[in-house]
Coordinates of C-alpha atoms in Angstrom, one line a residue:
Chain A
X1 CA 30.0 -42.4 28.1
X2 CA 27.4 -42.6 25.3
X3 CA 24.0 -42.9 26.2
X4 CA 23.5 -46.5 25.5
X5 CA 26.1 -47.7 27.5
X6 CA 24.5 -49.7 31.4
X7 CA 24.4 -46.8 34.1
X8 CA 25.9 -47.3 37.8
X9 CA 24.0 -46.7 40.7
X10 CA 24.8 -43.3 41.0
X11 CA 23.5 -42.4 37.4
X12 CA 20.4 -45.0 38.0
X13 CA 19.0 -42.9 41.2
X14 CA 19.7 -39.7 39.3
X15 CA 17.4 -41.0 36.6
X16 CA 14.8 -42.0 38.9
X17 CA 15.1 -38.2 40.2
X18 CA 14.1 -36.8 36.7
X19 CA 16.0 -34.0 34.6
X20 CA 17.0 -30.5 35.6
X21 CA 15.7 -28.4 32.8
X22 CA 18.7 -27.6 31.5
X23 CA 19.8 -31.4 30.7
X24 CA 16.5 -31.7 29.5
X25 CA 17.5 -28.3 27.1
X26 CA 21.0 -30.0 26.4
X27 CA 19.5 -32.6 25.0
X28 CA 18.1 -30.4 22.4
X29 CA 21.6 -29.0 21.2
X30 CA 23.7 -30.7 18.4
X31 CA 27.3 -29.5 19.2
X32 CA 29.4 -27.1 16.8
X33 CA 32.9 -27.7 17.5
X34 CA 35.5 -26.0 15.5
X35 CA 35.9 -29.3 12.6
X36 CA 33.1 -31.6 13.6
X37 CA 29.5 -31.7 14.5
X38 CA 28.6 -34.0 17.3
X39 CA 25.4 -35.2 18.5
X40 CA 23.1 -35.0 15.4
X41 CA 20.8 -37.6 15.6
X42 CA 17.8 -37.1 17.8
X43 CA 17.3 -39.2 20.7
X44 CA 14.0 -38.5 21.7
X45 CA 13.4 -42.5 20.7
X46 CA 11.4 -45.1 23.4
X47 CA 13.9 -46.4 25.5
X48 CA 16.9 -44.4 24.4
X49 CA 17.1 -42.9 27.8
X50 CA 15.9 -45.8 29.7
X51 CA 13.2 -46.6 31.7
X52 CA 12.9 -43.0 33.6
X53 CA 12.1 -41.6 30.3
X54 CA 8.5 -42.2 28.4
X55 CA 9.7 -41.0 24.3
X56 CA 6.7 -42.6 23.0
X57 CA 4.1 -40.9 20.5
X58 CA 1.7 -38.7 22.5
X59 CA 0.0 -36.2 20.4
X60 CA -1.5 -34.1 23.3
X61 CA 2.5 -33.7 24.1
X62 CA 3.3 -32.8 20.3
X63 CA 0.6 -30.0 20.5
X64 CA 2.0 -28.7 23.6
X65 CA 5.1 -28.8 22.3
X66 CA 4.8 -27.4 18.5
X67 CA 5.4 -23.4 18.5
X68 CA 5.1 -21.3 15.2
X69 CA 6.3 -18.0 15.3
X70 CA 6.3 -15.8 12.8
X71 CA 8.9 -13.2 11.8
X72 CA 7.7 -11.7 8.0
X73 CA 4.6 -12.7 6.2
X74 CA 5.4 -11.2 2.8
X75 CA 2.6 -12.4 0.2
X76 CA 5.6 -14.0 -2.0
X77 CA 8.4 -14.7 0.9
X78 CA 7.4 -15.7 4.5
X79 CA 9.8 -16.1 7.4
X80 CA 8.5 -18.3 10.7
X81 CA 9.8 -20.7 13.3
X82 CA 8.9 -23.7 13.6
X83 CA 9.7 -25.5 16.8
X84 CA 9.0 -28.9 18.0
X85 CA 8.7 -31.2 15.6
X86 CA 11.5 -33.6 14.0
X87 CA 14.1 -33.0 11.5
X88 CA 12.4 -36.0 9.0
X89 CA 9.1 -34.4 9.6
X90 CA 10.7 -30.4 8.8
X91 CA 12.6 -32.0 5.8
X92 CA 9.4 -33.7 4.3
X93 CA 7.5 -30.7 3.8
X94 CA 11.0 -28.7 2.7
X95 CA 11.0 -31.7 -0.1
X96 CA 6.6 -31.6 -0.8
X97 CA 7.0 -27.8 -1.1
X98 CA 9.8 -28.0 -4.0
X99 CA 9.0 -31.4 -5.7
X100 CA 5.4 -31.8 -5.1
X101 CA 3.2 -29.1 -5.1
X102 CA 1.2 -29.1 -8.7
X103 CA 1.9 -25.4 -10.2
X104 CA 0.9 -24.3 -14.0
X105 CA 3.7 -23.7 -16.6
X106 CA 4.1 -23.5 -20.4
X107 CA 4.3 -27.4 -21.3
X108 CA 3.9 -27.9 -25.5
X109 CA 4.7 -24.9 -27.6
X110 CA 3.1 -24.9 -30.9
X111 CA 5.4 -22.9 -33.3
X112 CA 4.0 -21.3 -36.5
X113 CA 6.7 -19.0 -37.2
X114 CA 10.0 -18.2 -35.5
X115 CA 12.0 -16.2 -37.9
X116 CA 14.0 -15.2 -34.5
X117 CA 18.0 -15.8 -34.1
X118 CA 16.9 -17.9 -31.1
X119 CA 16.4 -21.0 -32.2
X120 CA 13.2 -22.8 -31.8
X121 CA 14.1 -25.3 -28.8
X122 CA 15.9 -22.7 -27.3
X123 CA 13.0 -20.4 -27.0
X124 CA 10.7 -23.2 -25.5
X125 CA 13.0 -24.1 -23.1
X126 CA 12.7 -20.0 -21.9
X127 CA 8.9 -19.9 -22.1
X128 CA 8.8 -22.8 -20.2
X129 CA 10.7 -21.3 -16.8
X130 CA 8.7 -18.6 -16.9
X131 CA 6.6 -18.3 -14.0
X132 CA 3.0 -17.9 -14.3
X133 CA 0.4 -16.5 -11.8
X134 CA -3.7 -16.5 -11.6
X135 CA -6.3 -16.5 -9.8
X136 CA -6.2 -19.4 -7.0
X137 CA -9.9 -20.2 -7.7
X138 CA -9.5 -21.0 -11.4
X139 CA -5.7 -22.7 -10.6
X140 CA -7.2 -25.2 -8.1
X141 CA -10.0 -26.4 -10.9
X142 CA -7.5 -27.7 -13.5
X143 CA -7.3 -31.0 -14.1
X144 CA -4.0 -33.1 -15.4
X145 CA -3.1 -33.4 -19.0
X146 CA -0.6 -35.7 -19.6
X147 CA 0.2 -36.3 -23.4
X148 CA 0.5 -40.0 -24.3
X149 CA 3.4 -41.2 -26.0
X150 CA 3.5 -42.5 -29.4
X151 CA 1.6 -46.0 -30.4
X152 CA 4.8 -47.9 -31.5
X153 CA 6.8 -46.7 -28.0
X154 CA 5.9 -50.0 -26.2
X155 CA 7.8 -49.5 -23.1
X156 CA 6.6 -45.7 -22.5
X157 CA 3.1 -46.6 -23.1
X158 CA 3.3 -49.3 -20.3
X159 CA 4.8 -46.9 -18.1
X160 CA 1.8 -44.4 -18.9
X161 CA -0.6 -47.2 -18.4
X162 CA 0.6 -47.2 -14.8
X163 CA -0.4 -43.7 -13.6
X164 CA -4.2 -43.6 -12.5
X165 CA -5.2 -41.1 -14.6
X166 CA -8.5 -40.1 -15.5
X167 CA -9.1 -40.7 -19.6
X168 CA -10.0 -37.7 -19.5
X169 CA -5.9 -36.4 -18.6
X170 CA -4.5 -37.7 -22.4
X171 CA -6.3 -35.0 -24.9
X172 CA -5.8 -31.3 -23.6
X173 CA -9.6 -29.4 -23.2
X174 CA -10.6 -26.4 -21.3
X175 CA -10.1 -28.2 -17.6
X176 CA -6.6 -29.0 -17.8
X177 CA -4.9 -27.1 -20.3
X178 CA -4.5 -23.4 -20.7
X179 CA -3.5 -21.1 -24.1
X180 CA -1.5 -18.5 -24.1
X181 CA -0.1 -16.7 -27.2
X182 CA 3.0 -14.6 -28.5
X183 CA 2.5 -12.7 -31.7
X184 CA 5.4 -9.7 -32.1
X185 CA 7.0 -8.7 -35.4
X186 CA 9.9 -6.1 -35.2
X187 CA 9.9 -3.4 -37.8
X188 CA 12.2 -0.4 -38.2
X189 CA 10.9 2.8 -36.6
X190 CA 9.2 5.0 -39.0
X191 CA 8.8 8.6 -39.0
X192 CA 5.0 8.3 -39.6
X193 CA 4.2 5.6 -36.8
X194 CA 6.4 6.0 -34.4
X195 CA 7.8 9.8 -34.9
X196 CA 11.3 8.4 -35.6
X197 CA 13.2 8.1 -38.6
X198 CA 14.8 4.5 -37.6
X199 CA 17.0 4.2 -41.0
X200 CA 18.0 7.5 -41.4
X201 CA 19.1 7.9 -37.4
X202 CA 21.0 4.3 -38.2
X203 CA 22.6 5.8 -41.0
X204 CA 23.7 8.7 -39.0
X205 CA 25.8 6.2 -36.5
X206 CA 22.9 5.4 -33.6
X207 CA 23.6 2.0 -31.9
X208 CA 20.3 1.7 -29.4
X209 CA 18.0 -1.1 -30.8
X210 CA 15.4 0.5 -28.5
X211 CA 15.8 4.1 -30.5
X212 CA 16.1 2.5 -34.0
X213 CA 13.4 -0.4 -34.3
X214 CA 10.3 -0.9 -33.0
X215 CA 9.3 -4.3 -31.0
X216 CA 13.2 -5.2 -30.7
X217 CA 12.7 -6.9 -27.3
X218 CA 10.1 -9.6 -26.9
X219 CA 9.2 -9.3 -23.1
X220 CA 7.1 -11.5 -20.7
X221 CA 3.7 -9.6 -20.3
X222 CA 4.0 -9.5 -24.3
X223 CA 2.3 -13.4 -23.6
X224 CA -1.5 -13.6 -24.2
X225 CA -3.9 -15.5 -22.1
X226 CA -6.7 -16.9 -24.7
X227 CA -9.4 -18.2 -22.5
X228 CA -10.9 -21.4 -23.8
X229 CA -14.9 -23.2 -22.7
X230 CA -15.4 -22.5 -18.9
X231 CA -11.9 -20.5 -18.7
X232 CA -13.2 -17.2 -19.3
X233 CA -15.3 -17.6 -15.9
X234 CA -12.7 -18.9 -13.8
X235 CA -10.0 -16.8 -14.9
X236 CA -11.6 -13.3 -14.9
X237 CA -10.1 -10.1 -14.9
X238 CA -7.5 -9.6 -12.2
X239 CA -7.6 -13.8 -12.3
X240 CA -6.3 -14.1 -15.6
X241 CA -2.9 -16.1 -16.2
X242 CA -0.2 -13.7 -16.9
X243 CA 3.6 -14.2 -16.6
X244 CA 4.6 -12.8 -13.1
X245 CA 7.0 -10.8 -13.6
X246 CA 6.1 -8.5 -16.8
X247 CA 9.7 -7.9 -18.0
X248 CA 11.6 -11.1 -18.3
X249 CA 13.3 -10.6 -21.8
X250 CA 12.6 -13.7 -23.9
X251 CA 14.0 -12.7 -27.0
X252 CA 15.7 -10.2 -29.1
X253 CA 14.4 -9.7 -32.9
X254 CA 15.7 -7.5 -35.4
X255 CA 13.5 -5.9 -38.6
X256 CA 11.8 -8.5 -40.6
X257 CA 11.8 -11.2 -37.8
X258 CA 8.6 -12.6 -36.1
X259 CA 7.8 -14.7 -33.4
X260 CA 4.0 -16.7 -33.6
X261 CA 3.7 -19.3 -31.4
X262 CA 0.8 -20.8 -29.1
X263 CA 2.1 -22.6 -25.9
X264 CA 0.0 -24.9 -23.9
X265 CA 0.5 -24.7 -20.2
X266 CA -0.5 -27.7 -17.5
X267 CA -0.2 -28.5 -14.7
X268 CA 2.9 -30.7 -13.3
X269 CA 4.9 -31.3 -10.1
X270 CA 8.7 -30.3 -9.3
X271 CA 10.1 -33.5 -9.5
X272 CA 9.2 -33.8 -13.2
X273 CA 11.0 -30.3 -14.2
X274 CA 11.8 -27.6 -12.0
X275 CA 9.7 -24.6 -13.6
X276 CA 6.7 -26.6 -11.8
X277 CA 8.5 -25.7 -8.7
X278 CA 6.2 -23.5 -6.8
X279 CA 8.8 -22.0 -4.9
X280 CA 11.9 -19.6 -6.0
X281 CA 13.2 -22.3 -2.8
X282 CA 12.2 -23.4 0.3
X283 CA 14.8 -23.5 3.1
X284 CA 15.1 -23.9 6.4
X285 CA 18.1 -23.7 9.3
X286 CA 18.4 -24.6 12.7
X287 CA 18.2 -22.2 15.4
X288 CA 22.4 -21.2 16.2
X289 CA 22.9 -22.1 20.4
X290 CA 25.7 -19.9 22.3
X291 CA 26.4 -21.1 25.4
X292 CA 28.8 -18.4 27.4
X293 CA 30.3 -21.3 29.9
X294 CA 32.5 -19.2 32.0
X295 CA 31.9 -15.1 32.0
X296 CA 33.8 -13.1 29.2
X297 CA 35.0 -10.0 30.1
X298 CA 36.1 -6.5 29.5
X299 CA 38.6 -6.0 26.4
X300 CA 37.9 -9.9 25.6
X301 CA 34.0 -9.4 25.4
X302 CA 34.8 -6.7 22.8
X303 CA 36.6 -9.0 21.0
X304 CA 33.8 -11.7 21.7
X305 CA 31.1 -9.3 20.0
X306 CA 33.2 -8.5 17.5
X307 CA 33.5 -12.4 16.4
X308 CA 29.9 -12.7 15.2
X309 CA 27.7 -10.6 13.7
X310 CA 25.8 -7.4 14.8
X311 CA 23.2 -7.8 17.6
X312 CA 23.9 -11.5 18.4
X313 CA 26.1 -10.6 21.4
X314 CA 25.7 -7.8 24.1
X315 CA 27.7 -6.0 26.4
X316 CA 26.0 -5.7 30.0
X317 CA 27.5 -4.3 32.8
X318 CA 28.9 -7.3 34.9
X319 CA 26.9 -7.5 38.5
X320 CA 29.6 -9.3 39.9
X321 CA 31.3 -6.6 40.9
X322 CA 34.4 -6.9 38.6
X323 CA 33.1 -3.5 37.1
X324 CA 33.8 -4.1 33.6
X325 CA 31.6 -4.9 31.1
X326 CA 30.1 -9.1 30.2
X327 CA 29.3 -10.4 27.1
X328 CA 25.4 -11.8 26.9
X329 CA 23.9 -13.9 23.7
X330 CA 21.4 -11.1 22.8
X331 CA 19.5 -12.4 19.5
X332 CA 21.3 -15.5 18.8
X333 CA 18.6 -15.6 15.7
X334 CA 21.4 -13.3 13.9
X335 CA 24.2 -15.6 14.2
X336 CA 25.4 -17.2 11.0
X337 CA 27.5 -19.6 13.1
X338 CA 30.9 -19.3 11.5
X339 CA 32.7 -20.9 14.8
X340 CA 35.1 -17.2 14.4
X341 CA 35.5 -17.3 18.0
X342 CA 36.3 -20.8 18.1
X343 CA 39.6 -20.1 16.5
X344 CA 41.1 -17.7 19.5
X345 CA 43.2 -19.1 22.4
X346 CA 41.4 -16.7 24.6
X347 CA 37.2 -18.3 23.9
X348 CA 38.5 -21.7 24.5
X349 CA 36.9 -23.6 27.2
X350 CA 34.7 -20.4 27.8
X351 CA 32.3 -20.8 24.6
X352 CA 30.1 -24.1 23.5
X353 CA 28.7 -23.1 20.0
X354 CA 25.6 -25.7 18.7
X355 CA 22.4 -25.3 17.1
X356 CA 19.0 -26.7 18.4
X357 CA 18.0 -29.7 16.7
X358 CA 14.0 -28.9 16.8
X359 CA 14.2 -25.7 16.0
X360 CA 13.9 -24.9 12.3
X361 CA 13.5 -21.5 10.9
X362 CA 11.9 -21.5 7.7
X363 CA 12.1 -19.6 4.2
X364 CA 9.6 -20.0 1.8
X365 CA 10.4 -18.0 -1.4
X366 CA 7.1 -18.2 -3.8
X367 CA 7.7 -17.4 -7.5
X368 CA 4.3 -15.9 -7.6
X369 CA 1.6 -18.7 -8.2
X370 CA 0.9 -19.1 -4.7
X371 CA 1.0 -17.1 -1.3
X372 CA 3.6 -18.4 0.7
X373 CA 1.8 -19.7 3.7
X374 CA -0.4 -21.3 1.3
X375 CA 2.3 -23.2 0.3
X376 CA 3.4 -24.8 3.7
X377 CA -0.2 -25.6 4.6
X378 CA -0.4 -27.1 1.1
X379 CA 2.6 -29.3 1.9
X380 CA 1.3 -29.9 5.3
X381 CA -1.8 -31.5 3.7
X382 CA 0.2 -33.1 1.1
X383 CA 2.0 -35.5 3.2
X384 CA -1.1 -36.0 5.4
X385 CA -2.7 -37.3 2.1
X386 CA 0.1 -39.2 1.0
X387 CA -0.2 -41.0 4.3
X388 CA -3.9 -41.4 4.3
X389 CA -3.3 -43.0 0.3
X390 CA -1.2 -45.3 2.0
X391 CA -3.9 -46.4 4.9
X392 CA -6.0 -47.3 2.1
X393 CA -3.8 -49.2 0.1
X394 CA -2.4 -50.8 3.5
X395 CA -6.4 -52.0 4.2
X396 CA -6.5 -53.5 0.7
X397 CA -3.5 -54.9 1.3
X398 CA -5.0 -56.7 4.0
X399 CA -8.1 -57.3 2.8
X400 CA -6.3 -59.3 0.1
X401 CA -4.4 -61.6 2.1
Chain B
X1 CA 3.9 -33.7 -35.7
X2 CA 4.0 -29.9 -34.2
X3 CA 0.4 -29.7 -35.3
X4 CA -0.4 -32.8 -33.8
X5 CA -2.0 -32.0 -30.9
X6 CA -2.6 -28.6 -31.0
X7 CA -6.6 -29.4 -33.0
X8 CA -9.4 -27.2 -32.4
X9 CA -9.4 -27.4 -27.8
X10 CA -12.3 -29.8 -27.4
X11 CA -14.9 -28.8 -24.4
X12 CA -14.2 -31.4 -21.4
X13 CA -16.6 -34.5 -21.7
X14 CA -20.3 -33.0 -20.8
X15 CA -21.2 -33.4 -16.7
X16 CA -17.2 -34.0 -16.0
X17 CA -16.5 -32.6 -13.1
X18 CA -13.9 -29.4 -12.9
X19 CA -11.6 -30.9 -10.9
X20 CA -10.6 -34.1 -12.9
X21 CA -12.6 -36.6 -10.8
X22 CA -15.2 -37.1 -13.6
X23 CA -18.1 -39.2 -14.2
X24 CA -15.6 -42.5 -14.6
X25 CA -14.2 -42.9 -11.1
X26 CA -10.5 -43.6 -11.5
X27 CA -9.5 -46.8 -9.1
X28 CA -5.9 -46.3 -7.4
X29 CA -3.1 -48.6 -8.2
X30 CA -2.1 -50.4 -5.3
X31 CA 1.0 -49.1 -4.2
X32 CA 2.2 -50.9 -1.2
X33 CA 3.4 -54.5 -1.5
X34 CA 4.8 -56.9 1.4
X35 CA 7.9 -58.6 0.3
X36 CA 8.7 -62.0 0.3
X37 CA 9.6 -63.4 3.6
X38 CA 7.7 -61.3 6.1
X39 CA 5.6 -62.8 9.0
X40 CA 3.1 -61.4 11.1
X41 CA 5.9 -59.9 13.5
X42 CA 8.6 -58.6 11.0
X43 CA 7.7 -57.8 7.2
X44 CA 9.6 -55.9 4.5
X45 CA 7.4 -53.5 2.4
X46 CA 7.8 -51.9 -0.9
X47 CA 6.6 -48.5 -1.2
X48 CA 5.9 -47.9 -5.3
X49 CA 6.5 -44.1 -6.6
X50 CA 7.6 -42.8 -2.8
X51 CA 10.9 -41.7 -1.5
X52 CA 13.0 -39.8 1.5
X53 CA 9.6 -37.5 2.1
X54 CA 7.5 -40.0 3.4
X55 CA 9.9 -42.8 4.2
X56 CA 12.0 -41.2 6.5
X57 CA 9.1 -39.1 8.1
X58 CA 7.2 -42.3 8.4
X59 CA 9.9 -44.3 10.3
X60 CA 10.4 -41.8 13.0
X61 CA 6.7 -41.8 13.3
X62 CA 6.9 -45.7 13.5
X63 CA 10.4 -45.8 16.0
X64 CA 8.2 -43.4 18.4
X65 CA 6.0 -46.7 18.9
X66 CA 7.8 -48.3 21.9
X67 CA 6.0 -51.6 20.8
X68 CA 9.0 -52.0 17.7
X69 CA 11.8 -53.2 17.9
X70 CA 13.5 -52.1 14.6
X71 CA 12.3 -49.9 11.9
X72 CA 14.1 -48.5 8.8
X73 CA 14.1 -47.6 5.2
X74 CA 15.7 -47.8 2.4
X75 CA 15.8 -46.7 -1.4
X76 CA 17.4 -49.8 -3.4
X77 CA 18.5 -48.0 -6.4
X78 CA 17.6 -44.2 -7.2
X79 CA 17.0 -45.2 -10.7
X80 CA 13.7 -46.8 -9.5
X81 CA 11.4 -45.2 -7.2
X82 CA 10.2 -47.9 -4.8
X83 CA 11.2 -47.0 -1.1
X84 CA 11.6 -50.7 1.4
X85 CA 10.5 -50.0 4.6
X86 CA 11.0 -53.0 7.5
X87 CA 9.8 -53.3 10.7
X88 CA 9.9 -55.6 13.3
X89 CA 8.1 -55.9 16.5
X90 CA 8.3 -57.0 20.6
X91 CA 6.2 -59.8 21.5
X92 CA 3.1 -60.5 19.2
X93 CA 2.0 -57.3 17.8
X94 CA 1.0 -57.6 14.2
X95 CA 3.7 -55.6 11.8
X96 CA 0.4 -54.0 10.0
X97 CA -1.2 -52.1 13.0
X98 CA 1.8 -50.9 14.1
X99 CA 2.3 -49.7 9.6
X100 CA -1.4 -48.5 10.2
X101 CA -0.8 -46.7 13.3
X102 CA 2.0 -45.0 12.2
X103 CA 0.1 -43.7 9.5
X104 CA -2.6 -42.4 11.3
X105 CA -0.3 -41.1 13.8
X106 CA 2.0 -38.9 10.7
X107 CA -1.7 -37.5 9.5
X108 CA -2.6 -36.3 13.5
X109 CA 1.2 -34.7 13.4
X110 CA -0.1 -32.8 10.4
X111 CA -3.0 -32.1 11.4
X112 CA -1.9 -30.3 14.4
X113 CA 1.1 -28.6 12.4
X114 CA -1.7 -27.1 9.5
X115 CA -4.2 -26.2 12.7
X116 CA -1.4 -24.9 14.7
X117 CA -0.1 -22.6 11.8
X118 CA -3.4 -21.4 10.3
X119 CA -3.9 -19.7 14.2
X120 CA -0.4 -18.3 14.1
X121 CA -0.7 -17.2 10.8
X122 CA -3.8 -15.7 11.1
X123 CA -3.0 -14.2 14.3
X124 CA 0.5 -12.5 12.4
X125 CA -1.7 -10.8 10.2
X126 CA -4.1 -9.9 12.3
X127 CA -1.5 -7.3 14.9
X128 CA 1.3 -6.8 12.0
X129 CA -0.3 -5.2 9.1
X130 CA 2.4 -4.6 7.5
X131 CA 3.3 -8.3 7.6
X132 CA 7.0 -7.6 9.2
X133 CA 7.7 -8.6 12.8
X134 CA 9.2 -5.9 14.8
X135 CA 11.8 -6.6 17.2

């Protein structure tokens, strides 16, 4: 019967009687069946259950409720549960922490020389995903820069007209734009510089770029931060932008090719371009549900374990006297729910698989800007702002009418 | 035009402040609008530059109000970014206190969530170190 269907007697005094805990827990599972997912939706709406059952918005039973636990806390890559809250409210931040979190990155790239094989486009497009790290206290002062378009572009100047940007935002200065620069030249390797005879070792049938010229690979760390104005106080010593990882290959050069180029970076958001993606991605799954309906044992509990992966089921010795041994969900945390043991004529009837609905174990992979926790606490404020913007709007809104 | 922009990086205006809210107080576009039809117990709005994040959060926080009687959202067209958002209410309650409430009731839920995770975080760190949870 689904739930909105008119109850009979019986079912109306059982629901004057209040739930058992575990209907109460059943109603957290979404069901895992071998080719379809049933129950998905939450139901924890007023009056989905009926009068016996108060759903409403209480936030002293949201704070009872809401659990975090942690499992890793990695500076870069944090693992945590987070239980009670809804699957909008989970998926909101997922989408704030990859589309909306400001982050710097190389924007405008001002070429003065590229004698390179890569071609100039190319090469931008590589500084740009490049992520950058620095010190949170100078990050959290910059400003936006947002470069207006040309004069004679009517309908992308009225579009630009739209943001509320400070006038400030559409000439780069020291508060919302930082330099960084690449100089490298590659050279053969000399005996009197480098203690190498590049030519002559060519000559004699050597192949490694590394052995015969000098500056062959143009690597990350090779970019320079150039503080401009109040930068050099902000960003300061261990503060100062750098790329994050040191040896991301940009570019190969050979003798007699150079590279000068300045690059601007700003700030920007994810949903604009994805190197303003703070994280290498945010992800979150629910919380796998094993329920062991009737006991499994001996040679088929074996074969039970052996259907999901390591340390999700157990072996106990049965206390029922059969003397052989029961299978028990040990860490169900493990389980990568591939619905194996749903495909053996022995499990069925004895094993409902299902996932709980508010239980949402998180990844958060920085690429090196930010901490990780940071990060969810910045998306946690995020939305809280985007919903006080809107209370403010809602009152003018009002006010006008 | 490579050269264009790149002159000598003028200073920030003097006495601007660092964080972009300078002298010259930017005002906010308004970006909620009530469509056409709407009465004081059912109204359509049009949420400018906002999408699934906040629309689908915000009508769960809006359906948990037992005083509506429909809520839901929609994006018209993915090529623009307005987000339509209608709600319609039992008896006489007025469509924008329950908009308002719901709201205010999405920044508690966060509140509680960032307050909530600072102490669990903190508390992580504080008996694990080496930042791994041992099992």
């Amino acid at each position: 019967m689904p739930s909105w269907a008119p109850l009979n007697a019986e079912q109306l005094a059982e629901q004057r009687r209040g739930l058992s805990k575990e209907q109460l827990e059943d109603r957290r599972i979404v069901g895992v069946n071998a080719e379809t997912v049933t129950d998905v939706s939450a139901t924890d709406i007023p009056g989905h259950w009926g009068l016996g059952q108060d759903d409403s918005w209480d936030l002293e039973k949201f704070r009872q409720g809401l659990k975090i636990e942690f499992q890793q806390n990695k500076p870069y890559d944090a693992a945590f549960s987070l239980i009670g809250v809804d699957a909008s409210i989970a998926n909101a931040y997922r989408r704030i922490l990859m589309a909306e979190i400001p982050t710097l990155a190389i924007e405008d790239i001002f070429v003065f020389d590229n004698t390179s094989i890569i071609q100039d486009e190319v090469l931008a497009h590589r500084l740009g995903l490049i992520p950058l790290t620095g010190g949170k206290k100078g990050l959290d002062r910059l400003s936006w820069f947002k470069k207006p378009p040309p004069k004679d572009d009517y309908a992308a100047q009225a579009l630009y007209d739209q943001d509320d940007l400070a006038p400030s935002a559409s000439a780069p200065n020291d508060h919302n734009t930082v330099v960084m620069t690449l100089q490298t030249e590659c050279r053969w390797a000399t005996q009197r510089e480098d203690g190498r005879d590049g030519k002559a070792l060519a000559a004699e049938g050597e192949t490694d770029p590394a052995v015969k010229y000098v500056n062959s690979n143009v690597y990350a760390h090779q970019l320079v931060f150039e503080p401009q104005g109040d930068q050099a106080n902000w960003f300061e010593g261990d503060d100062a932008i750098k790329a994050m990882n040191p040896d991301i290959l940009i570019a190969k050069l050979r003798p007699g090719q150079r590279i000068d180029l300045r690059c601007h970076c700003i700030k920007g958001i994810g949903r604009d371009h994805a190197k303003f993606s703070p994280v290498a991605t945010a992800s979150y799954r629910l919380l796998p549900h094993i329920n062991i309906i009737s006991p499994i044992l001996g040679n088929e509990a074996k074969k039970f374990q052996r259907c999901f992966p390591r340390g999700v089921i157990d072996l106990v010795p049965d206390d029922e006297g059969s003397g052989e041994n029961k299978a028990v969900v040990a860490d169900p945390m493990k389980d990568t729910v591939s619905r194996e043991c749903l495909r053996h004529e022995e499990f069925k009837g004895k094993v409902k698989l299902g996932r709980v609905r508010d239980h949402f174990i998180w990844g958060v992979e920085s690429t090196g800007q930010f901490e990780s926790d940071e990060l969810f606490l910045d998306s946690v404020r995020l939305l809280k702002a985007k919903a006080e913007k809107f209370k403010r709007h809602l009152g003018e809104l009002e006010e006008g009418r | 035009m490579a050269t264009d922009g790149d002159h000598e990086m003028a200073d920030a205006t003097a006495g601007a402040e660092a964080n972009g809210t300078s002298g010259d107080f930017v005002k906010e576009k308004q970006r909620l609008r009530l469509l056409p039809g709407s009465s004081d117990t059912q109204a359509s709005f049009a949420f400018e530059k906002e999408d699934h994040t906040l629309g689908n959060a915000l009508r769960y926080m809006i359906m948990k109000n037992p005083d509506v009687e429909f809520c839901g959202y929609s994006i018209p067209h993915p090529s623009e970014t307005v987000m339509n958002l209608r709600i319609q209410t039992w008896d006489n309650v007025s469509v924008m206190d329950v908009l308002k409430r719901g709201l205010s009731d999405l920044a508690d839920l966060c509140d509680v969530v960032e307050d909530k995770f600072t102490a669990a975080r903190d508390d992580f760190n504080d008996s694990h170190p080496d930042r791994v949870a041992t099992k």
